[in-house]
Amino acid sequence: MKHALILGASGDIGSAIAKQLAAKGWSLYLHYNQNKVVVQQLIHQFIKAYPHQEFFGVAFDMQTKENLPVFLQSIFELDALIFAQGTTDYHLLTETSVEDLQKMWMMQVALPIEMIKAFQSKLAHSNNGRIIFIGSVYGGFGSAMEVAYSTVKGAQTAFANAYAKEVGTLGITVNVVAPGAVDTQMNRVFSKEDHQKIAAEIPVGRFAKADEIAYWAVQLADDQAGYMTGQTIYVDGGWLK
Ligand SMILES: NC(=O)c1ccc[n+]([C@@H]2O[C@H](COP(=O)([O-])OP(=O)(O)OC[C@H]3O[C@@H](n4cnc5c(N)ncnc54)[C@H](OP(=O)(O)O)[C@@H]3O)[C@@H](O)[C@H]2O)c1
């Protein structure tokens, strides 16, 4: 049985990935930071629907490395590592403190890299090890007022480019799914008018559904996706990339 760890399984895109992988027979470690209830509900639903698979909830605040050793010890078998956690901040760069930047870097780049180092041998043992980041179109295109966020998302792409070359012969693939605008909690900050304005700029004419992003992560996790590595796949409705 295959096991995936989904960081940010309590978020909208992470939950959508969890639902699709569970339906395909995966056992899951479902990570959350504050939203324990969402993960508890997912586990409840999955245990009923898929009684022969395993489901575990794991908590960890990724803005600090304090609890990393304990977190690492809670993961046993692992075939896929999926990073769907992340937040953004809307500030001009001149209003972004070094602490803000450090937190974002820690959560979306530094700790993911520490986890990957710790789990490399487990993923190699799988023969079909998979590392998937949910990046952002802003990592390849850039967004004013989100310079720090664009920087960490660009770093995820740069990391995947390079690390894919180091672990290709171990059967581990490393890719980024980079969404445009997705209809999730993260975008609830926009007014209805702003939401409509953004949607009007997108050739497909609307925000993505979380399931439409999860779909690509799930394809990359498949055993048959072993020849796709070091890539950033832009899933943005034809918007920016
Ligand atoms: N929505 C979009 O338009 C969009 C576009 C491009 C890329 N993305 C990327 O997609 C990923 C998922 O976003 P989403 O739209 O699904 O947002 P979401 O629903 O707000 O989910 C965010 C996730 O990040 C977790 N998280 C927040 N702070 C954390 C911390 N300190 N430590 C560990 N985890 C933390 C949350 O956990 P808790 O809820 O448990 O605290 C939650 O699971 C992010 O990397 C985001 O950058 C989103």
PDB file of C-alpha atoms and ligand atoms in Angstrom:
ATOM      1  CA  MET A   1       0.000   0.000   0.000  1.00  0.00           C
ATOM      2  CA  LYS A   2       1.328   3.449  -0.907  1.00  0.00           C
ATOM      3  CA  HIS A   3       1.635   6.256   1.651  1.00  0.00           C
ATOM      4  CA  ALA A   4       1.627  10.000   1.031  1.00  0.00           C
ATOM      5  CA  LEU A   5       2.288  12.853   3.451  1.00  0.00           C
ATOM      6  CA  ILE A   6       0.235  15.916   2.524  1.00  0.00           C
ATOM      7  CA  LEU A   7       1.437  19.106   4.197  1.00  0.00           C
ATOM      8  CA  GLY A   8      -1.508  21.497   4.430  1.00  0.00           C
ATOM      9  CA  ALA A   9      -4.130  18.741   4.113  1.00  0.00           C
ATOM     10  CA  SER A  10      -6.429  21.012   6.153  1.00  0.00           C
ATOM     11  CA  GLY A  11      -6.379  23.619   3.363  1.00  0.00           C
ATOM     12  CA  ASP A  12      -8.661  23.625   0.339  1.00  0.00           C
ATOM     13  CA  ILE A  13      -6.138  22.381  -2.229  1.00  0.00           C
ATOM     14  CA  GLY A  14      -4.573  19.934   0.258  1.00  0.00           C
ATOM     15  CA  SER A  15      -8.009  18.459   1.161  1.00  0.00           C
ATOM     16  CA  ALA A  16      -8.856  18.074  -2.521  1.00  0.00           C
ATOM     17  CA  ILE A  17      -5.576  16.192  -3.083  1.00  0.00           C
ATOM     18  CA  ALA A  18      -6.306  14.007  -0.034  1.00  0.00           C
ATOM     19  CA  LYS A  19      -9.786  13.088  -1.317  1.00  0.00           C
ATOM     20  CA  GLN A  20      -8.492  12.169  -4.771  1.00  0.00           C
ATOM     21  CA  LEU A  21      -5.541  10.119  -3.455  1.00  0.00           C
ATOM     22  CA  ALA A  22      -7.686   8.298  -0.877  1.00  0.00           C
ATOM     23  CA  ALA A  23     -10.097   7.336  -3.656  1.00  0.00           C
ATOM     24  CA  LYS A  24      -7.140   5.874  -5.582  1.00  0.00           C
ATOM     25  CA  GLY A  25      -6.150   3.603  -2.698  1.00  0.00           C
ATOM     26  CA  TRP A  26      -3.436   5.658  -0.973  1.00  0.00           C
ATOM     27  CA  SER A  27      -2.883   5.701   2.774  1.00  0.00           C
ATOM     28  CA  LEU A  28      -2.346   9.235   4.034  1.00  0.00           C
ATOM     29  CA  TYR A  29      -0.620  11.342   6.649  1.00  0.00           C
ATOM     30  CA  LEU A  30      -2.762  14.473   6.802  1.00  0.00           C
ATOM     31  CA  HIS A  31      -0.944  17.522   8.152  1.00  0.00           C
ATOM     32  CA  TYR A  32      -2.573  20.591   9.677  1.00  0.00           C
ATOM     33  CA  ASN A  33      -1.465  23.633  11.616  1.00  0.00           C
ATOM     34  CA  GLN A  34      -4.562  25.121  13.288  1.00  0.00           C
ATOM     35  CA  ASN A  35      -7.423  23.440  11.491  1.00  0.00           C
ATOM     36  CA  LYS A  36      -7.518  20.103  13.311  1.00  0.00           C
ATOM     37  CA  VAL A  37     -11.275  19.768  12.769  1.00  0.00           C
ATOM     38  CA  VAL A  38     -10.956  19.625   8.971  1.00  0.00           C
ATOM     39  CA  VAL A  39      -8.403  16.817   9.201  1.00  0.00           C
ATOM     40  CA  GLN A  40     -10.475  14.942  11.799  1.00  0.00           C
ATOM     41  CA  GLN A  41     -13.499  15.121   9.482  1.00  0.00           C
ATOM     42  CA  LEU A  42     -11.462  13.892   6.514  1.00  0.00           C
ATOM     43  CA  ILE A  43     -10.124  10.969   8.547  1.00  0.00           C
ATOM     44  CA  HIS A  44     -13.619  10.082   9.753  1.00  0.00           C
ATOM     45  CA  GLN A  45     -14.936  10.131   6.177  1.00  0.00           C
ATOM     46  CA  PHE A  46     -11.961   8.154   4.760  1.00  0.00           C
ATOM     47  CA  ILE A  47     -11.982   5.416   7.425  1.00  0.00           C
ATOM     48  CA  LYS A  48     -15.624   4.707   6.568  1.00  0.00           C
ATOM     49  CA  ALA A  49     -15.120   4.765   2.804  1.00  0.00           C
ATOM     50  CA  TYR A  50     -11.707   3.040   2.648  1.00  0.00           C
ATOM     51  CA  PRO A  51     -11.435   0.722   5.672  1.00  0.00           C
ATOM     52  CA  HIS A  52      -8.336  -1.098   4.364  1.00  0.00           C
ATOM     53  CA  GLN A  53      -6.209   2.063   4.071  1.00  0.00           C
ATOM     54  CA  GLU A  54      -4.468   3.970   6.878  1.00  0.00           C
ATOM     55  CA  PHE A  55      -5.106   7.611   7.796  1.00  0.00           C
ATOM     56  CA  PHE A  56      -3.189   9.670  10.356  1.00  0.00           C
ATOM     57  CA  GLY A  57      -3.454  13.318  11.404  1.00  0.00           C
ATOM     58  CA  VAL A  58      -0.176  15.160  12.091  1.00  0.00           C
ATOM     59  CA  ALA A  59       0.132  18.691  13.492  1.00  0.00           C
ATOM     60  CA  PHE A  60       3.066  21.059  12.960  1.00  0.00           C
ATOM     61  CA  ASP A  61       3.517  24.828  12.836  1.00  0.00           C
ATOM     62  CA  MET A  62       5.961  25.250   9.959  1.00  0.00           C
ATOM     63  CA  GLN A  63       6.936  28.804  10.812  1.00  0.00           C
ATOM     64  CA  THR A  64       9.425  27.412  13.325  1.00  0.00           C
ATOM     65  CA  LYS A  65      11.754  24.418  13.213  1.00  0.00           C
ATOM     66  CA  GLU A  66      11.297  23.724  16.936  1.00  0.00           C
ATOM     67  CA  ASN A  67       9.064  20.683  16.538  1.00  0.00           C
ATOM     68  CA  LEU A  68      10.648  19.294  13.376  1.00  0.00           C
ATOM     69  CA  PRO A  69      12.427  16.271  14.968  1.00  0.00           C
ATOM     70  CA  VAL A  70       9.196  15.076  16.635  1.00  0.00           C
ATOM     71  CA  PHE A  71       7.257  15.589  13.411  1.00  0.00           C
ATOM     72  CA  LEU A  72       9.812  13.621  11.361  1.00  0.00           C
ATOM     73  CA  GLN A  73       9.590  10.705  13.771  1.00  0.00           C
ATOM     74  CA  SER A  74       5.820  10.439  13.290  1.00  0.00           C
ATOM     75  CA  ILE A  75       6.179   9.422   9.620  1.00  0.00           C
ATOM     76  CA  PHE A  76       6.960   5.794   8.783  1.00  0.00           C
ATOM     77  CA  GLU A  77       6.402   4.507   5.239  1.00  0.00           C
ATOM     78  CA  LEU A  78       6.496   7.160   2.541  1.00  0.00           C
ATOM     79  CA  ASP A  79       6.093   7.133  -1.235  1.00  0.00           C
ATOM     80  CA  ALA A  80       4.960  10.711  -1.886  1.00  0.00           C
ATOM     81  CA  LEU A  81       5.621  14.020  -0.175  1.00  0.00           C
ATOM     82  CA  ILE A  82       3.198  16.755  -1.171  1.00  0.00           C
ATOM     83  CA  PHE A  83       3.623  20.367  -0.048  1.00  0.00           C
ATOM     84  CA  ALA A  84       0.214  22.070  -0.180  1.00  0.00           C
ATOM     85  CA  GLN A  85       0.744  24.359   2.833  1.00  0.00           C
ATOM     86  CA  GLY A  86       1.344  28.075   2.415  1.00  0.00           C
ATOM     87  CA  THR A  87       0.098  31.582   2.966  1.00  0.00           C
ATOM     88  CA  THR A  88       0.694  34.968   1.399  1.00  0.00           C
ATOM     89  CA  ASP A  89       0.859  38.556   2.701  1.00  0.00           C
ATOM     90  CA  TYR A  90      -0.135  41.685   0.825  1.00  0.00           C
ATOM     91  CA  HIS A  91       2.525  44.376   1.454  1.00  0.00           C
ATOM     92  CA  LEU A  92       4.895  46.516  -0.521  1.00  0.00           C
ATOM     93  CA  LEU A  93       8.405  45.118  -0.212  1.00  0.00           C
ATOM     94  CA  THR A  94       9.439  48.190   1.775  1.00  0.00           C
ATOM     95  CA  GLU A  95       6.798  47.252   4.371  1.00  0.00           C
ATOM     96  CA  THR A  96       7.919  43.609   4.580  1.00  0.00           C
ATOM     97  CA  SER A  97      10.065  42.879   7.623  1.00  0.00           C
ATOM     98  CA  VAL A  98      12.886  40.375   7.691  1.00  0.00           C
ATOM     99  CA  GLU A  99      10.802  38.386  10.221  1.00  0.00           C
ATOM    100  CA  ASP A 100       7.852  38.217   7.746  1.00  0.00           C
ATOM    101  CA  LEU A 101      10.203  37.020   5.038  1.00  0.00           C
ATOM    102  CA  GLN A 102      11.842  34.466   7.346  1.00  0.00           C
ATOM    103  CA  LYS A 103       8.479  32.950   8.331  1.00  0.00           C
ATOM    104  CA  MET A 104       7.419  32.578   4.718  1.00  0.00           C
ATOM    105  CA  TRP A 105      10.804  31.139   3.759  1.00  0.00           C
ATOM    106  CA  MET A 106      10.728  28.725   6.707  1.00  0.00           C
ATOM    107  CA  MET A 107       7.214  27.433   5.910  1.00  0.00           C
ATOM    108  CA  GLN A 108       7.495  27.148   2.141  1.00  0.00           C
ATOM    109  CA  VAL A 109      11.201  26.493   1.443  1.00  0.00           C
ATOM    110  CA  ALA A 110      13.526  25.800   4.403  1.00  0.00           C
ATOM    111  CA  LEU A 111      11.424  23.241   6.318  1.00  0.00           C
ATOM    112  CA  PRO A 112      10.213  21.462   3.154  1.00  0.00           C
ATOM    113  CA  ILE A 113      13.901  21.051   2.216  1.00  0.00           C
ATOM    114  CA  GLU A 114      14.718  19.720   5.707  1.00  0.00           C
ATOM    115  CA  MET A 115      11.865  17.208   5.387  1.00  0.00           C
ATOM    116  CA  ILE A 116      13.026  16.129   1.949  1.00  0.00           C
ATOM    117  CA  LYS A 117      16.560  15.537   3.268  1.00  0.00           C
ATOM    118  CA  ALA A 118      15.182  13.472   6.139  1.00  0.00           C
ATOM    119  CA  PHE A 119      12.840  11.449   3.911  1.00  0.00           C
ATOM    120  CA  GLN A 120      15.089  10.945   0.857  1.00  0.00           C
ATOM    121  CA  SER A 121      16.001   7.370   1.811  1.00  0.00           C
ATOM    122  CA  LYS A 122      12.346   6.409   2.418  1.00  0.00           C
ATOM    123  CA  LEU A 123      11.366   7.892  -0.968  1.00  0.00           C
ATOM    124  CA  ALA A 124      14.263   6.105  -2.689  1.00  0.00           C
ATOM    125  CA  HIS A 125      13.178   2.850  -1.075  1.00  0.00           C
ATOM    126  CA  SER A 126       9.763   3.304  -2.721  1.00  0.00           C
ATOM    127  CA  ASN A 127      11.307   3.143  -6.255  1.00  0.00           C
ATOM    128  CA  ASN A 128       8.551   5.552  -7.316  1.00  0.00           C
ATOM    129  CA  GLY A 129       9.225   8.365  -4.831  1.00  0.00           C
ATOM    130  CA  ARG A 130       7.358  11.567  -5.541  1.00  0.00           C
ATOM    131  CA  ILE A 131       7.906  15.129  -4.328  1.00  0.00           C
ATOM    132  CA  ILE A 132       5.269  17.642  -5.378  1.00  0.00           C
ATOM    133  CA  PHE A 133       5.080  21.304  -4.431  1.00  0.00           C
ATOM    134  CA  ILE A 134       1.972  23.386  -4.885  1.00  0.00           C
ATOM    135  CA  GLY A 135       3.832  26.479  -6.072  1.00  0.00           C
ATOM    136  CA  SER A 136       2.269  29.467  -7.803  1.00  0.00           C
ATOM    137  CA  VAL A 137       2.169  31.166 -11.152  1.00  0.00           C
ATOM    138  CA  TYR A 138       3.645  34.123  -9.232  1.00  0.00           C
ATOM    139  CA  GLY A 139       6.851  32.114  -8.777  1.00  0.00           C
ATOM    140  CA  GLY A 140       7.360  32.324 -12.549  1.00  0.00           C
ATOM    141  CA  PHE A 141       5.638  35.620 -13.265  1.00  0.00           C
ATOM    142  CA  GLY A 142       5.845  37.754 -10.095  1.00  0.00           C
ATOM    143  CA  SER A 143       3.215  39.787  -8.294  1.00  0.00           C
ATOM    144  CA  ALA A 144       3.473  43.336  -6.957  1.00  0.00           C
ATOM    145  CA  MET A 145       2.484  43.498  -3.249  1.00  0.00           C
ATOM    146  CA  GLU A 146       3.437  39.811  -2.969  1.00  0.00           C
ATOM    147  CA  VAL A 147       7.170  40.027  -3.647  1.00  0.00           C
ATOM    148  CA  ALA A 148       8.082  37.799  -0.682  1.00  0.00           C
ATOM    149  CA  TYR A 149       5.492  35.194  -1.700  1.00  0.00           C
ATOM    150  CA  SER A 150       6.622  35.311  -5.352  1.00  0.00           C
ATOM    151  CA  THR A 151      10.216  34.846  -4.158  1.00  0.00           C
ATOM    152  CA  VAL A 152       9.508  31.703  -2.124  1.00  0.00           C
ATOM    153  CA  LYS A 153       7.355  30.240  -4.902  1.00  0.00           C
ATOM    154  CA  GLY A 154      10.161  30.912  -7.411  1.00  0.00           C
ATOM    155  CA  ALA A 155      12.561  29.198  -4.997  1.00  0.00           C
ATOM    156  CA  GLN A 156      10.359  26.072  -4.996  1.00  0.00           C
ATOM    157  CA  THR A 157      10.671  25.943  -8.787  1.00  0.00           C
ATOM    158  CA  ALA A 158      14.460  26.473  -8.635  1.00  0.00           C
ATOM    159  CA  PHE A 159      14.754  23.764  -5.983  1.00  0.00           C
ATOM    160  CA  ALA A 160      12.754  21.272  -8.084  1.00  0.00           C
ATOM    161  CA  ASN A 161      14.909  22.024 -11.161  1.00  0.00           C
ATOM    162  CA  ALA A 162      18.104  21.237  -9.289  1.00  0.00           C
ATOM    163  CA  TYR A 163      17.119  18.465  -6.863  1.00  0.00           C
ATOM    164  CA  ALA A 164      15.398  16.479  -9.632  1.00  0.00           C
ATOM    165  CA  LYS A 165      18.864  16.085 -11.177  1.00  0.00           C
ATOM    166  CA  GLU A 166      20.327  14.717  -7.943  1.00  0.00           C
ATOM    167  CA  VAL A 167      17.706  12.042  -7.315  1.00  0.00           C
ATOM    168  CA  GLY A 168      16.594  10.986 -10.805  1.00  0.00           C
ATOM    169  CA  THR A 169      18.453   7.676 -10.611  1.00  0.00           C
ATOM    170  CA  LEU A 170      16.827   6.937  -7.230  1.00  0.00           C
ATOM    171  CA  GLY A 171      13.406   6.859  -8.926  1.00  0.00           C
ATOM    172  CA  ILE A 172      12.359  10.059  -7.151  1.00  0.00           C
ATOM    173  CA  THR A 173      10.647  12.760  -9.221  1.00  0.00           C
ATOM    174  CA  VAL A 174      10.455  16.396  -8.091  1.00  0.00           C
ATOM    175  CA  ASN A 175       7.867  18.718  -9.611  1.00  0.00           C
ATOM    176  CA  VAL A 176       5.827  21.838  -8.953  1.00  0.00           C
ATOM    177  CA  VAL A 177       2.157  22.354  -9.774  1.00  0.00           C
ATOM    178  CA  ALA A 178       1.819  26.133 -10.074  1.00  0.00           C
ATOM    179  CA  PRO A 179      -1.785  27.361  -9.910  1.00  0.00           C
ATOM    180  CA  GLY A 180      -3.116  30.736 -10.976  1.00  0.00           C
ATOM    181  CA  ALA A 181      -6.164  31.987  -9.046  1.00  0.00           C
ATOM    182  CA  VAL A 182      -8.006  29.230  -7.188  1.00  0.00           C
ATOM    183  CA  ASP A 183     -11.324  29.509  -5.401  1.00  0.00           C
ATOM    184  CA  THR A 184     -10.042  28.774  -1.856  1.00  0.00           C
ATOM    185  CA  GLN A 185      -9.867  30.349   1.625  1.00  0.00           C
ATOM    186  CA  MET A 186      -6.692  32.137   0.561  1.00  0.00           C
ATOM    187  CA  ASN A 187      -8.672  34.299  -1.879  1.00  0.00           C
ATOM    188  CA  ARG A 188     -11.641  35.046   0.397  1.00  0.00           C
ATOM    189  CA  VAL A 189      -9.875  38.353   1.201  1.00  0.00           C
ATOM    190  CA  PHE A 190     -10.971  39.735  -2.194  1.00  0.00           C
ATOM    191  CA  SER A 191     -14.223  41.678  -2.508  1.00  0.00           C
ATOM    192  CA  LYS A 192     -16.829  40.338  -4.951  1.00  0.00           C
ATOM    193  CA  GLU A 193     -15.878  43.134  -7.398  1.00  0.00           C
ATOM    194  CA  ASP A 194     -12.139  42.356  -7.240  1.00  0.00           C
ATOM    195  CA  HIS A 195     -12.881  38.656  -7.655  1.00  0.00           C
ATOM    196  CA  GLN A 196     -14.911  39.419 -10.800  1.00  0.00           C
ATOM    197  CA  LYS A 197     -12.174  41.701 -12.180  1.00  0.00           C
ATOM    198  CA  ILE A 198      -9.537  38.979 -11.784  1.00  0.00           C
ATOM    199  CA  ALA A 199     -11.832  36.352 -13.297  1.00  0.00           C
ATOM    200  CA  ALA A 200     -12.373  38.617 -16.313  1.00  0.00           C
ATOM    201  CA  GLU A 201      -8.579  38.682 -16.921  1.00  0.00           C
ATOM    202  CA  ILE A 202      -8.354  34.882 -17.020  1.00  0.00           C
ATOM    203  CA  PRO A 203      -8.914  33.381 -20.510  1.00  0.00           C
ATOM    204  CA  VAL A 204     -10.945  30.505 -19.008  1.00  0.00           C
ATOM    205  CA  GLY A 205     -13.117  33.225 -17.396  1.00  0.00           C
ATOM    206  CA  ARG A 206     -13.126  32.005 -13.795  1.00  0.00           C
ATOM    207  CA  PHE A 207     -11.014  30.937 -10.823  1.00  0.00           C
ATOM    208  CA  ALA A 208      -9.923  27.275 -10.714  1.00  0.00           C
ATOM    209  CA  LYS A 209     -11.656  24.820  -8.418  1.00  0.00           C
ATOM    210  CA  ALA A 210      -9.338  23.176  -5.875  1.00  0.00           C
ATOM    211  CA  ASP A 211     -10.072  19.819  -7.530  1.00  0.00           C
ATOM    212  CA  GLU A 212      -8.714  21.081 -10.843  1.00  0.00           C
ATOM    213  CA  ILE A 213      -5.342  21.773  -9.167  1.00  0.00           C
ATOM    214  CA  ALA A 214      -5.397  18.545  -7.144  1.00  0.00           C
ATOM    215  CA  TYR A 215      -5.908  16.583 -10.381  1.00  0.00           C
ATOM    216  CA  TRP A 216      -2.399  17.468 -11.609  1.00  0.00           C
ATOM    217  CA  ALA A 217      -0.737  16.668  -8.290  1.00  0.00           C
ATOM    218  CA  VAL A 218      -2.441  13.276  -8.321  1.00  0.00           C
ATOM    219  CA  GLN A 219      -1.266  12.595 -11.900  1.00  0.00           C
ATOM    220  CA  LEU A 220       2.320  13.380 -10.857  1.00  0.00           C
ATOM    221  CA  ALA A 221       2.014  10.980  -7.910  1.00  0.00           C
ATOM    222  CA  ASP A 222       1.133   8.060 -10.186  1.00  0.00           C
ATOM    223  CA  ASP A 223       3.713   5.301 -10.822  1.00  0.00           C
ATOM    224  CA  GLN A 224       3.359   5.979 -14.538  1.00  0.00           C
ATOM    225  CA  ALA A 225       4.542   9.588 -14.109  1.00  0.00           C
ATOM    226  CA  GLY A 226       8.151   8.477 -13.493  1.00  0.00           C
ATOM    227  CA  TYR A 227       9.580  10.234 -16.563  1.00  0.00           C
ATOM    228  CA  MET A 228       8.243  13.682 -15.643  1.00  0.00           C
ATOM    229  CA  THR A 229      10.672  15.455 -13.320  1.00  0.00           C
ATOM    230  CA  GLY A 230      12.193  18.872 -12.620  1.00  0.00           C
ATOM    231  CA  GLN A 231       9.142  20.578 -14.110  1.00  0.00           C
ATOM    232  CA  THR A 232       6.813  23.372 -13.094  1.00  0.00           C
ATOM    233  CA  ILE A 233       3.346  22.823 -14.518  1.00  0.00           C
ATOM    234  CA  TYR A 234       1.359  26.057 -14.717  1.00  0.00           C
ATOM    235  CA  VAL A 235      -2.351  25.453 -14.150  1.00  0.00           C
ATOM    236  CA  ASP A 236      -3.687  28.982 -14.533  1.00  0.00           C
ATOM    237  CA  GLY A 237      -6.518  28.883 -17.075  1.00  0.00           C
ATOM    238  CA  GLY A 238      -4.191  30.544 -19.599  1.00  0.00           C
ATOM    239  CA  TRP A 239      -3.840  33.623 -17.348  1.00  0.00           C
ATOM    240  CA  LEU A 240      -0.177  34.566 -16.881  1.00  0.00           C
ATOM    241  CA  LYS A 241       2.148  31.805 -18.147  1.00  0.00           C
TER     242      LYS A 241
HETATM  243  N1  LIG B   1      -5.618  29.746  -3.668  1.00  0.00           N
HETATM  244  C1  LIG B   1      -4.891  30.198  -4.658  1.00  0.00           C
HETATM  245  O1  LIG B   1      -5.338  31.043  -5.489  1.00  0.00           O
HETATM  246  C2  LIG B   1      -3.488  29.712  -4.859  1.00  0.00           C
HETATM  247  C3  LIG B   1      -2.826  30.097  -6.020  1.00  0.00           C
HETATM  248  C4  LIG B   1      -1.525  29.666  -6.218  1.00  0.00           C
HETATM  249  C5  LIG B   1      -0.911  28.871  -5.268  1.00  0.00           C
HETATM  250  N2  LIG B   1      -1.561  28.513  -4.141  1.00  0.00           N
HETATM  251  C6  LIG B   1      -0.836  27.700  -3.164  1.00  0.00           C
HETATM  252  O2  LIG B   1      -1.571  26.538  -2.844  1.00  0.00           O
HETATM  253  C7  LIG B   1      -1.219  26.087  -1.528  1.00  0.00           C
HETATM  254  C8  LIG B   1      -2.511  25.788  -0.754  1.00  0.00           C
HETATM  255  O3  LIG B   1      -3.277  26.982  -0.616  1.00  0.00           O
HETATM  256  P1  LIG B   1      -4.865  26.976  -0.481  1.00  0.00           P
HETATM  257  O4  LIG B   1      -5.380  27.881  -1.532  1.00  0.00           O
HETATM  258  O5  LIG B   1      -5.369  25.571  -0.369  1.00  0.00           O
HETATM  259  O6  LIG B   1      -5.010  27.771   0.894  1.00  0.00           O
HETATM  260  P2  LIG B   1      -5.729  27.411   2.266  1.00  0.00           P
HETATM  261  O7  LIG B   1      -7.013  26.738   2.055  1.00  0.00           O
HETATM  262  O8  LIG B   1      -5.704  28.708   3.012  1.00  0.00           O
HETATM  263  O9  LIG B   1      -4.688  26.375   2.950  1.00  0.00           O
HETATM  264  C9  LIG B   1      -3.482  26.801   3.517  1.00  0.00           C
HETATM  265  C10 LIG B   1      -2.823  25.629   4.220  1.00  0.00           C
HETATM  266  O10 LIG B   1      -1.560  26.070   4.771  1.00  0.00           O
HETATM  267  C11 LIG B   1      -1.514  25.649   6.136  1.00  0.00           C
HETATM  268  N3  LIG B   1      -0.715  26.552   6.951  1.00  0.00           N
HETATM  269  C12 LIG B   1      -0.954  27.870   7.207  1.00  0.00           C
HETATM  270  N4  LIG B   1      -0.057  28.333   8.099  1.00  0.00           N
HETATM  271  C13 LIG B   1       0.750  27.279   8.417  1.00  0.00           C
HETATM  272  C14 LIG B   1       1.851  27.116   9.297  1.00  0.00           C
HETATM  273  N5  LIG B   1       2.323  28.136  10.053  1.00  0.00           N
HETATM  274  N6  LIG B   1       2.442  25.911   9.380  1.00  0.00           N
HETATM  275  C15 LIG B   1       1.987  24.864   8.634  1.00  0.00           C
HETATM  276  N7  LIG B   1       0.948  24.944   7.777  1.00  0.00           N
HETATM  277  C16 LIG B   1       0.335  26.152   7.685  1.00  0.00           C
HETATM  278  C17 LIG B   1      -2.952  25.687   6.608  1.00  0.00           C
HETATM  279  O11 LIG B   1      -3.090  24.898   7.788  1.00  0.00           O
HETATM  280  P3  LIG B   1      -4.241  25.211   8.906  1.00  0.00           P
HETATM  281  O12 LIG B   1      -5.466  25.657   8.146  1.00  0.00           O
HETATM  282  O13 LIG B   1      -4.417  23.887   9.580  1.00  0.00           O
HETATM  283  O14 LIG B   1      -3.715  26.251   9.818  1.00  0.00           O
HETATM  284  C18 LIG B   1      -3.651  25.088   5.387  1.00  0.00           C
HETATM  285  O15 LIG B   1      -3.562  23.696   5.425  1.00  0.00           O
HETATM  286  C19 LIG B   1      -0.349  27.207  -0.907  1.00  0.00           C
HETATM  287  O16 LIG B   1       1.006  26.847  -0.999  1.00  0.00           O
HETATM  288  C20 LIG B   1      -0.626  28.387  -1.819  1.00  0.00           C
HETATM  289  O17 LIG B   1       0.478  29.260  -1.852  1.00  0.00           O
HETATM  290  C21 LIG B   1      -2.847  28.912  -3.905  1.00  0.00           C
END
